Amino acid sequence: MGLLERLNDDMKQAMKNKEKEKLSVIRMVKAALQNEAIKLGKTLSEDEELTVLARELKQRKDSLQEFENAGRSDLVDKTKEEIHILQLYMPKQLSEEELAEIIQQTIAEVGASSKADMGKVMGAIMPKVKGKADGSLVNKLVQQYLA
């Protein structure tokens, strides 16, 4: 089942169960997917759908940080709920150990030896872990291994 089909099914279920927050998040994701499809002028591939989902998730995480810094507990709770709902549609996240293994393999593949090779390593790793790992965590681990 494709992401849009899953979203439509979950949207119907959320309406029946009167889950306003879930319904709102699903509608927002569907709108973001439709906007991206219009912008690209074609139906989105699974990879492109994943990119849109990851972008929405990242926006929520950034907002969460800002709300916490501002002491807005009302918005913090709402944003945490949105993040939780969005994560239901993301692929299973890699553990730090699995990620470390991929990073070490990639460093060996590209022959990286210093922090100067950081861009080369990140460019090779990100397509492999797209949607399965947070970019900032990947960046932090790559820096550790290249130090």
Short mmCIF file of C-alpha atoms in Angstrom, two decimals:
data_model
loop_
_atom_site.label_atom_id
_atom_site.label_comp_id
_atom_site.label_asym_id
_atom_site.label_seq_id
_atom_site.Cartn_x
_atom_site.Cartn_y
_atom_site.Cartn_z
CA MET A 1 0.00 0.00 0.00
CA GLY A 2 1.35 3.39 -1.01
CA LEU A 3 1.74 6.30 1.38
CA LEU A 4 -1.23 8.25 -0.04
CA GLU A 5 -3.51 5.21 0.24
CA ARG A 6 -2.38 4.72 3.84
CA LEU A 7 -2.96 8.38 4.62
CA ASN A 8 -6.46 8.24 3.09
CA ASP A 9 -7.36 5.11 5.09
CA ASP A 10 -6.00 6.61 8.31
CA MET A 11 -7.79 9.88 7.61
CA LYS A 12 -11.14 8.07 7.30
CA GLN A 13 -10.42 6.17 10.51
CA ALA A 14 -9.43 9.37 12.33
CA MET A 15 -12.71 11.00 11.21
CA LYS A 16 -14.74 8.04 12.46
CA ASN A 17 -12.87 8.02 15.79
CA LYS A 18 -13.05 11.83 16.09
CA GLU A 19 -9.25 12.12 16.49
CA LYS A 20 -8.89 15.80 15.63
CA GLU A 21 -5.10 16.02 16.11
CA LYS A 22 -4.35 12.97 13.96
CA LEU A 23 -6.76 14.16 11.28
CA SER A 24 -5.10 17.57 11.21
CA VAL A 25 -1.60 16.09 10.82
CA ILE A 26 -2.71 13.67 8.09
CA ARG A 27 -4.38 16.49 6.14
CA MET A 28 -1.24 18.61 6.50
CA VAL A 29 0.96 15.76 5.18
CA LYS A 30 -1.39 15.12 2.27
CA ALA A 31 -1.34 18.82 1.38
CA ALA A 32 2.47 18.88 1.52
CA LEU A 33 2.63 15.81 -0.76
CA GLN A 34 0.15 17.32 -3.22
CA ASN A 35 2.03 20.64 -3.26
CA GLU A 36 5.29 18.81 -4.00
CA ALA A 37 3.62 16.81 -6.81
CA ILE A 38 2.28 20.03 -8.33
CA LYS A 39 5.67 21.72 -8.00
CA LEU A 40 7.43 18.80 -9.73
CA GLY A 41 4.59 18.39 -12.23
CA LYS A 42 4.36 14.62 -11.77
CA THR A 43 3.26 11.87 -9.40
CA LEU A 44 5.72 11.49 -6.54
CA SER A 45 7.94 8.44 -6.28
CA GLU A 46 8.27 6.64 -2.95
CA ASP A 47 11.63 8.35 -2.44
CA GLU A 48 10.14 11.80 -3.07
CA GLU A 49 7.27 11.06 -0.67
CA LEU A 50 9.82 10.11 1.95
CA THR A 51 11.69 13.38 1.38
CA VAL A 52 8.50 15.38 1.97
CA LEU A 53 7.71 13.40 5.14
CA ALA A 54 11.25 13.88 6.44
CA ARG A 55 11.03 17.63 5.76
CA GLU A 56 7.73 17.88 7.67
CA LEU A 57 9.21 15.91 10.57
CA LYS A 58 12.30 18.12 10.66
CA GLN A 59 10.14 21.26 10.71
CA ARG A 60 8.25 19.91 13.72
CA LYS A 61 11.46 19.02 15.55
CA ASP A 62 12.87 22.50 14.91
CA SER A 63 9.62 24.06 16.13
CA LEU A 64 9.66 21.85 19.22
CA GLN A 65 13.12 23.15 20.11
CA GLU A 66 11.96 26.76 19.68
CA PHE A 67 8.81 26.21 21.76
CA GLU A 68 10.83 24.57 24.55
CA ASN A 69 13.27 27.49 24.57
CA ALA A 70 10.35 29.93 24.76
CA GLY A 71 8.68 27.98 27.57
CA ARG A 72 5.48 27.34 25.59
CA SER A 73 4.42 24.03 27.15
CA ASP A 74 1.03 24.16 25.38
CA LEU A 75 2.73 24.18 21.97
CA VAL A 76 5.39 21.69 23.08
CA ASP A 77 2.75 19.04 23.83
CA LYS A 78 0.92 19.66 20.55
CA THR A 79 4.15 19.49 18.53
CA LYS A 80 5.29 16.29 20.28
CA GLU A 81 1.97 14.70 19.31
CA GLU A 82 2.42 15.81 15.69
CA ILE A 83 5.95 14.35 15.64
CA HIS A 84 4.64 11.06 17.03
CA ILE A 85 1.96 10.85 14.33
CA LEU A 86 4.43 11.70 11.55
CA GLN A 87 6.87 9.04 12.76
CA LEU A 88 4.17 6.41 12.18
CA TYR A 89 4.59 6.98 8.44
CA MET A 90 8.40 7.03 8.41
CA PRO A 91 10.44 3.88 7.75
CA LYS A 92 11.96 2.10 10.74
CA GLN A 93 14.85 4.19 12.03
CA LEU A 94 18.35 2.73 12.09
CA SER A 95 19.94 2.14 15.48
CA GLU A 96 23.15 4.01 16.29
CA GLU A 97 25.09 0.73 15.89
CA GLU A 98 23.63 0.06 12.42
CA LEU A 99 24.33 3.64 11.44
CA ALA A 100 27.93 3.43 12.71
CA GLU A 101 28.48 0.31 10.59
CA ILE A 102 27.17 2.04 7.44
CA ILE A 103 29.34 5.08 8.17
CA GLN A 104 32.49 2.98 8.61
CA GLN A 105 31.80 1.09 5.37
CA THR A 106 31.21 4.33 3.48
CA ILE A 107 34.38 5.95 4.85
CA ALA A 108 36.32 2.92 3.61
CA GLU A 109 34.54 3.01 0.21
CA VAL A 110 35.36 6.64 -0.48
CA GLY A 111 38.83 6.41 1.07
CA ALA A 112 38.23 9.25 3.51
CA SER A 113 40.94 9.93 6.06
CA SER A 114 40.36 13.39 7.53
CA LYS A 115 37.68 15.97 8.23
CA ALA A 116 38.50 17.48 4.83
CA ASP A 117 36.71 14.47 3.30
CA MET A 118 33.53 15.17 5.31
CA GLY A 119 31.50 16.36 2.29
CA LYS A 120 32.48 13.35 0.22
CA VAL A 121 31.46 10.95 3.01
CA MET A 122 28.16 12.75 3.76
CA GLY A 123 27.30 12.81 0.05
CA ALA A 124 27.79 9.06 -0.15
CA ILE A 125 26.01 8.20 3.12
CA MET A 126 22.84 10.29 2.96
CA PRO A 127 21.24 8.46 0.01
CA LYS A 128 21.83 5.16 1.85
CA VAL A 129 20.12 6.27 5.07
CA LYS A 130 17.49 8.61 3.61
CA GLY A 131 14.47 8.69 5.93
CA LYS A 132 16.01 6.06 8.19
CA ALA A 133 18.31 8.32 10.20
CA ASP A 134 18.44 11.91 11.36
CA GLY A 135 20.92 13.95 9.32
CA SER A 136 22.37 15.70 12.38
CA LEU A 137 23.10 12.35 14.04
CA VAL A 138 24.78 11.10 10.85
CA ASN A 139 26.85 14.29 10.71
CA LYS A 140 27.92 13.94 14.35
CA LEU A 141 28.96 10.28 13.91
CA VAL A 142 30.86 10.97 10.67
CA GLN A 143 32.79 13.74 12.45
CA GLN A 144 33.69 11.32 15.25
CA TYR A 145 35.00 8.71 12.84
CA LEU A 146 36.98 11.23 10.80
CA ALA A 147 38.53 12.92 13.86
#
